[in-house]
Amino acid sequence: MASNSNNFISYSWKNEALVDEIDNYFKRIGIIFIRDKRDLGYYNQISGFMKRVRDCDYLLMVISADYLKSRNCMYEIWEFQQEKNYEKRLLPVRLEDAQDILTKEGQIKYIRYWENEAAKAKALLNKIDPLNAKELIEECRIKERICRYIGEFLAFISDLNHPSFNELKAQNYRPVLDFIGYQNAGQLAELLEIGDIASFEEQEIQLDQFSDKYGKTSDYYFMRAYIAAENNNFKIAKYNYDEASKINPDSCEVHYNLAILLADPFNDYDEAKSHYLKALKINPDYYTAHYNLAILLEDHFNDYDGAKFHYLETLKINPDYCEVHNNLALLLADHFNDYDEAKSHFLKALKINPEDCDVHSNLALLLADHFNDYDEAKFHFLKALQIGPEDSSIWCDLGNVLDNLNQFPDAIDAYKKAIEIDPNYALAWYSLANSHMQTHNKDLVKQFLQKATEIDPSLKETAKADEDFKEFWDDDILK
């Protein structure tokens, strides 16, 4: 079974599909790479993520033409090179369009590219008042650093006996396993090959042959479990994870995967909790285990203190995890009444990912409900709707905020938009009726209130307790 080493993949986002393929290969044997797709929040937090690269055990570098022209990728490597003996932790994998780095001519091409990029940044800086150029000054420094090391870096890479991606794949990623130093790397490579077989029946045959050859190892059971889960054979998956755990009780990956399975679809939350805790005892820095355990404790145990603890532990290890900031903010607001801290975490989430619709919407609700800051709430609802314009609930919530701002025509338009998206949205009809009270159009109020209560009869009692609808309390529509 895979060790608990801290492994990164460095790559250009333009090569994401290929990296997904590599990532999915290694998941089959319990190896999880840290990569920006799931471990980085958003572009403006990338520098913090890059500094974490320096602390990794091994770095798998997927080199392409796009990679060598990416400011982020080159800065990531610059960070990594600041560590002693970095070359012993670096495994480059070359894509076909980066073959030219093996030649002096190709290396010169990339050196000139970065010299030009640095010159353009410097020229732009010279046009700006230094008092207004803090970010651009830092950008110039980064590109100058890249210029200074790119030649040495390319020469070093070209001298390494590094595989191309096609060569690596043909060997079932054996060079990666050998480089990182996993025990039984040959067996793991064979299991990776089995995992890549399209036919489930053929996989079963190959796994039987594997067990005849090596015995029923923990890795064997883990692969059986993974394949079974992929095919929705959950009982078989559970059995095999259990067997893997018996053989190798110190594998945090087995406990982690088993915990996920026990929670869904088996709904065995006590056992799921137990296995998350075992995974964390083995590897206290397994932040996805902290995160999943926090969700489990919050949703199924009402253990809000425990959930808060594990959300915070996740953020200690990975402070740029947008979803954790969002979940923690909701927890703090709903169960601790700590609205200031909740607001702080929503804002941190948006700093990481300014395009997260849910966070904008959640922050807007908090601002409206607990800070009475309707203008700022309106801003965040509108931002959320720019990102997700087909969310009827956000349109309805925006309408409520506009009502509080006495912007009744705009509120009515927002409710109508919510109803256009979801004609059976009872609360939107109810709110539309309420908003029309301000226009003194009682016929429309009655029409919309009747529609709301037809869809959701429980709203009759809500209306009877609502002073705004007092004149309709004895009306037939509320009986």
XYZ file of C-alpha atoms in Angstrom:
479
model
C 0.000 0.000 0.000
C 1.119 3.542 -0.700
C 3.079 5.354 1.958
C 1.982 8.609 3.554
C 4.466 10.735 1.609
C 3.496 14.245 0.566
C 3.501 14.173 -3.249
C 2.786 17.053 -5.640
C 2.008 17.236 -9.332
C 3.207 20.406 -11.019
C 1.548 21.067 -14.383
C -0.015 23.615 -16.689
C -3.779 23.918 -16.395
C -3.912 23.513 -20.173
C -2.744 19.919 -19.647
C -5.388 19.203 -17.016
C -7.072 16.329 -18.884
C -3.810 14.397 -19.088
C -3.022 15.072 -15.426
C -6.518 13.866 -14.509
C -5.567 10.597 -16.188
C -2.385 10.308 -14.113
C -4.241 11.291 -10.956
C -6.965 8.695 -11.477
C -4.376 5.988 -12.108
C -2.754 6.482 -8.739
C -6.010 6.805 -6.807
C -6.574 3.127 -7.600
C -3.697 2.166 -5.342
C -4.374 4.776 -2.676
C -1.848 7.394 -3.801
C -3.252 10.922 -3.703
C -1.241 13.715 -5.293
C -1.550 17.287 -4.097
C -2.502 19.411 -7.074
C -4.029 22.819 -7.554
C -7.296 21.496 -9.032
C -8.526 20.367 -5.613
C -5.954 21.872 -3.242
C -5.739 25.430 -4.537
C -8.585 27.832 -4.190
C -8.095 30.403 -6.921
C -5.430 32.210 -8.914
C -4.892 35.023 -6.453
C -3.900 32.545 -3.729
C -1.442 30.632 -5.871
C 1.670 32.051 -4.202
C 0.746 30.438 -0.885
C 0.140 27.140 -2.632
C 3.528 27.353 -4.336
C 5.307 27.831 -1.032
C 3.741 24.552 0.106
C 5.530 22.899 -2.820
C 8.809 23.479 -0.995
C 7.647 21.216 1.831
C 6.651 18.285 -0.364
C 8.469 14.951 -0.353
C 8.342 14.428 -4.119
C 7.342 16.536 -7.105
C 6.083 15.008 -10.343
C 6.623 17.685 -12.986
C 4.584 17.366 -16.207
C 6.608 19.405 -18.706
C 4.906 20.785 -21.812
C 5.399 23.852 -23.995
C 2.556 25.513 -22.080
C 4.207 24.569 -18.789
C 7.501 26.186 -19.783
C 5.666 29.397 -20.753
C 3.505 29.496 -17.630
C 4.447 32.108 -15.061
C 2.775 30.093 -12.318
C 4.490 26.819 -13.209
C 7.922 28.395 -13.511
C 7.515 30.216 -10.222
C 6.371 26.962 -8.631
C 9.620 25.327 -9.749
C 11.657 28.306 -8.578
C 10.127 27.823 -5.122
C 10.974 24.133 -5.202
C 14.570 24.811 -6.231
C 15.164 26.875 -3.102
C 15.300 23.658 -1.099
C 18.522 21.697 -0.670
C 18.768 18.473 -2.643
C 15.629 19.373 -4.563
C 16.872 17.366 -7.536
C 16.531 14.160 -5.486
C 12.806 14.849 -5.071
C 12.058 15.906 -8.646
C 10.748 13.591 -11.368
C 10.127 15.335 -14.706
C 7.718 13.814 -17.222
C 8.016 15.231 -20.729
C 5.118 15.700 -23.128
C 5.634 15.481 -26.875
C 5.456 19.237 -27.497
C 8.369 19.805 -25.095
C 10.838 17.534 -26.875
C 12.888 20.567 -27.889
C 14.162 21.111 -24.337
C 16.619 18.303 -25.056
C 18.420 20.592 -27.529
C 20.346 23.837 -26.996
C 18.226 25.533 -29.646
C 15.040 24.602 -27.824
C 16.404 25.802 -24.500
C 17.403 29.151 -26.007
C 13.845 29.573 -27.322
C 12.417 29.437 -23.809
C 15.175 31.631 -22.353
C 14.369 34.315 -24.932
C 10.659 33.946 -24.227
C 11.174 34.770 -20.541
C 13.616 37.573 -21.282
C 10.888 39.129 -23.427
C 8.226 38.601 -20.727
C 10.446 40.258 -18.114
C 11.157 43.171 -20.451
C 7.431 43.704 -21.113
C 6.654 43.708 -17.396
C 9.471 46.191 -16.728
C 8.293 48.481 -19.540
C 4.780 48.476 -18.119
C 6.137 49.227 -14.647
C 7.971 52.291 -15.965
C 4.627 53.763 -17.075
C 3.085 53.603 -13.587
C 3.575 55.693 -10.457
C 5.618 53.502 -8.063
C 3.105 54.271 -5.313
C 0.460 52.451 -7.339
C 2.622 49.605 -8.576
C 3.078 47.241 -5.631
C 1.627 44.191 -7.400
C 3.394 44.953 -10.680
C 6.730 45.353 -8.878
C 6.283 41.874 -7.412
C 5.351 40.538 -10.854
C 8.559 41.986 -12.303
C 10.596 40.374 -9.539
C 9.014 36.998 -10.219
C 9.722 37.174 -13.952
C 13.287 38.330 -13.332
C 13.787 35.330 -11.047
C 12.484 33.042 -13.770
C 14.903 34.635 -16.251
C 17.830 34.058 -13.925
C 17.184 30.372 -13.364
C 15.418 29.155 -16.544
C 18.647 28.393 -18.426
C 20.173 26.412 -15.566
C 16.865 24.635 -14.996
C 16.500 23.562 -18.650
C 20.103 22.348 -18.790
C 19.550 20.322 -15.618
C 16.318 18.803 -16.937
C 17.821 17.886 -20.293
C 20.671 16.044 -18.549
C 18.276 13.887 -16.538
C 17.236 10.517 -17.834
C 13.572 11.461 -17.524
C 10.762 9.621 -19.299
C 8.266 10.957 -21.773
C 4.617 10.598 -20.812
C 4.118 7.817 -23.349
C 7.136 5.942 -21.972
C 5.866 6.380 -18.434
C 2.406 5.116 -19.309
C 3.813 2.138 -21.207
C 5.648 1.125 -18.018
C 2.475 1.518 -15.899
C 4.120 4.422 -14.070
C 6.772 2.143 -12.608
C 9.429 4.926 -12.726
C 7.231 7.089 -10.482
C 6.750 4.278 -7.973
C 10.467 3.465 -7.976
C 11.455 7.117 -7.661
C 9.183 7.762 -4.689
C 10.387 4.530 -3.154
C 7.207 2.589 -2.602
C 7.624 -0.949 -1.399
C 6.618 -3.565 -3.948
C 6.675 -0.995 -6.761
C 6.559 -3.761 -9.341
C 3.367 -5.173 -7.858
C 1.795 -1.718 -7.715
C 2.654 -1.156 -11.372
C 0.934 -4.431 -12.268
C -2.130 -3.394 -10.273
C -2.205 -0.068 -12.104
C -2.214 -1.964 -15.390
C -5.096 -4.137 -14.173
C -7.014 -1.048 -13.097
C -6.733 0.296 -16.635
C -8.469 -2.727 -18.193
C -11.885 -1.772 -19.545
C -13.559 -5.156 -19.032
C -14.643 -5.894 -15.456
C -14.466 -9.649 -16.112
C -10.933 -9.346 -17.471
C -9.955 -7.317 -14.408
C -11.234 -10.131 -12.189
C -9.205 -12.699 -14.111
C -6.051 -10.582 -13.906
C -6.548 -9.989 -10.182
C -6.877 -13.730 -9.614
C -3.627 -14.247 -11.499
C -2.015 -11.478 -9.453
C -3.014 -13.200 -6.197
C -1.678 -16.531 -7.487
C 1.631 -14.815 -8.193
C 2.024 -12.609 -5.107
C -0.625 -13.751 -2.665
C -3.572 -11.758 -1.393
C -1.732 -8.646 -0.282
C -3.153 -5.443 1.122
C -2.558 -3.796 -2.264
C -4.489 -6.607 -3.952
C -7.506 -6.121 -1.688
C -7.316 -2.342 -2.060
C -7.465 -2.604 -5.854
C -10.346 -5.084 -5.643
C -12.191 -2.679 -3.363
C -11.529 0.305 -5.615
C -12.716 -1.516 -8.740
C -15.807 -2.818 -6.943
C -16.736 0.667 -5.723
C -16.241 2.067 -9.227
C -18.771 -0.508 -10.439
C -21.218 0.231 -7.576
C -20.560 -3.165 -5.986
C -20.396 -1.591 -2.554
C -20.666 -4.717 -0.387
C -17.779 -6.280 -2.271
C -15.821 -3.032 -1.934
C -16.413 -2.947 1.812
C -15.340 -6.566 2.235
C -12.095 -5.945 0.364
C -11.266 -2.745 2.236
C -11.842 -4.658 5.479
C -9.462 -7.379 4.312
C -6.855 -4.797 3.283
C -7.155 -3.213 6.714
C -6.590 -6.547 8.463
C -3.351 -7.076 6.550
C -2.142 -3.481 6.797
C -3.880 -1.743 9.706
C -1.456 1.189 9.428
C -2.626 2.271 5.979
C -4.395 5.607 6.313
C -5.613 5.292 2.695
C -7.506 2.080 3.487
C -9.152 3.616 6.550
C -9.956 6.808 4.642
C -11.542 5.064 1.652
C -13.436 2.676 3.909
C -14.774 5.611 5.936
C -16.100 7.268 2.775
C -17.824 4.035 1.770
C -19.306 3.413 5.214
C -20.819 6.901 5.298
C -22.272 6.595 1.813
C -23.967 4.328 0.808
C -24.004 2.260 4.040
C -25.000 5.099 6.395
C -22.845 3.482 9.082
C -21.724 6.770 10.546
C -20.216 5.390 13.747
C -17.880 3.085 11.841
C -17.117 5.813 9.308
C -16.119 8.115 12.158
C -13.951 5.370 13.645
C -12.036 4.854 10.400
C -11.527 8.581 9.795
C -10.028 8.802 13.281
C -7.776 5.820 12.564
C -6.591 7.450 9.337
C -5.818 10.658 11.236
C -3.997 8.806 13.997
C -1.698 7.364 11.327
C -1.364 10.634 9.410
C -2.475 13.708 11.406
C -1.870 15.909 8.342
C -4.381 14.052 6.160
C -6.478 17.171 5.713
C -9.167 15.642 3.482
C -9.822 13.175 6.311
C -10.168 16.120 8.712
C -12.558 17.789 6.266
C -14.731 14.734 5.664
C -14.825 13.952 9.370
C -15.928 17.518 10.108
C -18.834 17.157 7.671
C -19.751 13.781 9.181
C -19.721 15.142 12.737
C -21.808 18.153 11.768
C -24.396 16.353 9.653
C -24.856 13.067 11.515
C -23.711 13.552 15.111
C -24.659 17.178 15.779
C -21.149 17.412 17.195
C -20.572 21.022 16.286
C -17.532 21.477 18.504
C -15.914 18.435 16.903
C -16.806 19.658 13.432
C -15.357 23.081 14.183
C -12.139 21.490 15.456
C -11.628 19.415 12.319
C -12.502 22.282 9.961
C -9.852 24.360 11.734
C -7.351 21.486 11.555
C -7.995 21.283 7.813
C -7.253 24.988 7.453
C -4.055 24.720 9.497
C -2.761 22.251 6.923
C -4.355 23.791 3.839
C -5.393 27.413 4.511
C -6.469 27.941 0.897
C -9.380 25.479 0.939
C -12.365 27.576 -0.141
C -15.045 24.985 0.680
C -13.761 24.598 4.230
C -13.927 28.341 4.890
C -17.491 28.333 3.548
C -18.574 25.324 5.631
C -16.905 26.658 8.753
C -18.587 30.037 8.270
C -22.003 28.385 8.028
C -21.271 26.327 11.143
C -20.146 29.375 13.116
C -23.228 31.348 12.126
C -25.793 28.579 12.608
C -24.520 26.894 15.768
C -22.192 29.320 17.546
C -23.832 32.665 16.695
C -20.338 33.900 15.907
C -21.333 36.130 13.032
C -18.161 38.209 12.897
C -15.973 35.124 12.567
C -18.409 33.627 10.060
C -18.173 36.779 7.974
C -14.378 36.602 8.168
C -14.329 33.051 6.792
C -16.767 33.889 3.991
C -14.479 36.759 2.976
C -11.449 34.454 3.090
C -13.296 32.004 0.856
C -14.030 34.771 -1.645
C -10.420 35.905 -1.594
C -9.476 32.372 -2.567
C -12.226 32.047 -5.174
C -14.054 35.259 -6.122
C -16.264 33.272 -8.501
C -17.918 30.981 -5.944
C -21.661 31.541 -6.285
C -22.585 29.762 -3.042
C -20.176 31.786 -0.930
C -21.468 35.090 -2.322
C -25.032 33.977 -1.604
C -24.233 32.703 1.901
C -22.361 35.881 2.777
C -25.248 37.985 1.470
C -27.712 36.133 3.710
C -25.442 36.639 6.713
C -25.068 40.360 5.992
C -28.817 40.798 5.601
C -29.937 38.679 8.553
C -27.328 39.550 11.175
C -25.697 42.826 10.147
C -28.658 44.581 8.478
C -26.187 45.533 5.771
C -28.630 45.339 2.888
C -26.526 47.296 0.407
C -23.593 44.912 0.776
C -25.964 41.940 0.773
C -27.449 43.212 -2.485
C -23.945 43.443 -3.968
C -23.138 39.825 -3.126
C -26.510 38.498 -4.311
C -26.009 40.278 -7.641
C -22.493 38.860 -7.872
C -23.857 35.375 -7.163
C -26.448 35.812 -9.917
C -23.786 36.860 -12.401
C -22.170 33.479 -11.748
C -25.356 31.386 -11.382
C -28.263 33.276 -12.977
C -30.647 30.294 -12.919
C -30.811 29.889 -9.144
C -34.377 30.757 -8.173
C -33.647 30.885 -4.425
C -31.011 33.586 -4.899
C -33.449 35.690 -6.927
C -35.986 35.329 -4.121
C -33.423 36.242 -1.455
C -32.378 39.247 -3.531
C -36.022 40.305 -3.645
C -36.191 40.210 0.158
C -33.124 42.446 0.408
C -34.561 44.875 -2.151
C -37.773 45.009 -0.107
C -35.711 46.028 2.917
C -34.104 48.745 0.798
C -37.600 49.938 -0.210
C -36.718 49.172 -3.831
C -40.078 47.545 -4.436
C -40.212 47.543 -8.267
C -36.812 45.832 -8.385
C -37.911 43.416 -5.661
C -41.008 42.502 -7.665
C -38.839 41.882 -10.737
C -36.558 39.613 -8.684
C -39.495 37.553 -7.385
C -40.894 37.255 -10.901
C -37.529 36.006 -12.115
C -37.507 33.382 -9.354
C -40.998 32.263 -10.393
C -40.015 32.216 -14.056
C -37.254 29.754 -13.181
C -39.423 27.738 -10.763
C -43.182 28.312 -11.185
C -43.884 26.188 -8.078
C -41.674 28.225 -5.785
C -44.277 28.974 -3.103
C -42.091 31.309 -1.065
C -41.419 33.470 -4.135
C -45.174 33.790 -4.744
C -45.675 34.653 -1.063
C -42.909 37.271 -1.152
C -44.304 38.682 -4.390
C -47.664 39.124 -2.669
C -45.963 40.825 0.261
C -44.035 43.165 -2.010
C -47.245 44.160 -3.818
C -48.693 45.257 -0.461
C -46.415 48.260 -0.853
C -47.979 49.064 -4.234
C -51.463 48.878 -2.668
C -52.635 46.550 -5.434
C -54.804 44.309 -3.270
C -56.103 42.267 -6.193
C -52.573 41.194 -7.091
C -51.752 40.597 -3.434
C -54.720 38.266 -3.094
C -53.931 36.531 -6.400
C -50.298 35.860 -5.485
C -51.073 34.906 -1.887
C -53.658 32.415 -3.102
C -51.122 30.922 -5.522
C -48.537 30.603 -2.744
C -50.933 28.833 -0.373
C -52.181 26.497 -3.105
C -48.618 25.310 -3.657
C -47.758 25.199 0.051
C -50.817 25.189 2.354
C -48.597 25.681 5.417
C -48.084 29.266 4.279
C -51.673 29.994 5.339
C -50.566 29.864 8.965
C -47.536 31.977 8.126
C -49.771 34.603 6.537
C -52.159 34.584 9.510
C -49.228 35.484 11.755
C -47.958 38.162 9.356
C -49.209 41.660 10.197
C -48.659 42.705 6.579
C -51.495 40.391 5.555
C -53.810 41.277 8.464
C -56.645 42.453 6.213
C -56.677 39.015 4.541
C -56.796 36.976 7.759
C -60.532 36.405 7.427
C -60.415 35.912 3.674
C -61.394 32.555 2.190
C -57.918 32.083 0.718
C -56.487 31.646 4.236
C -59.177 29.298 5.530
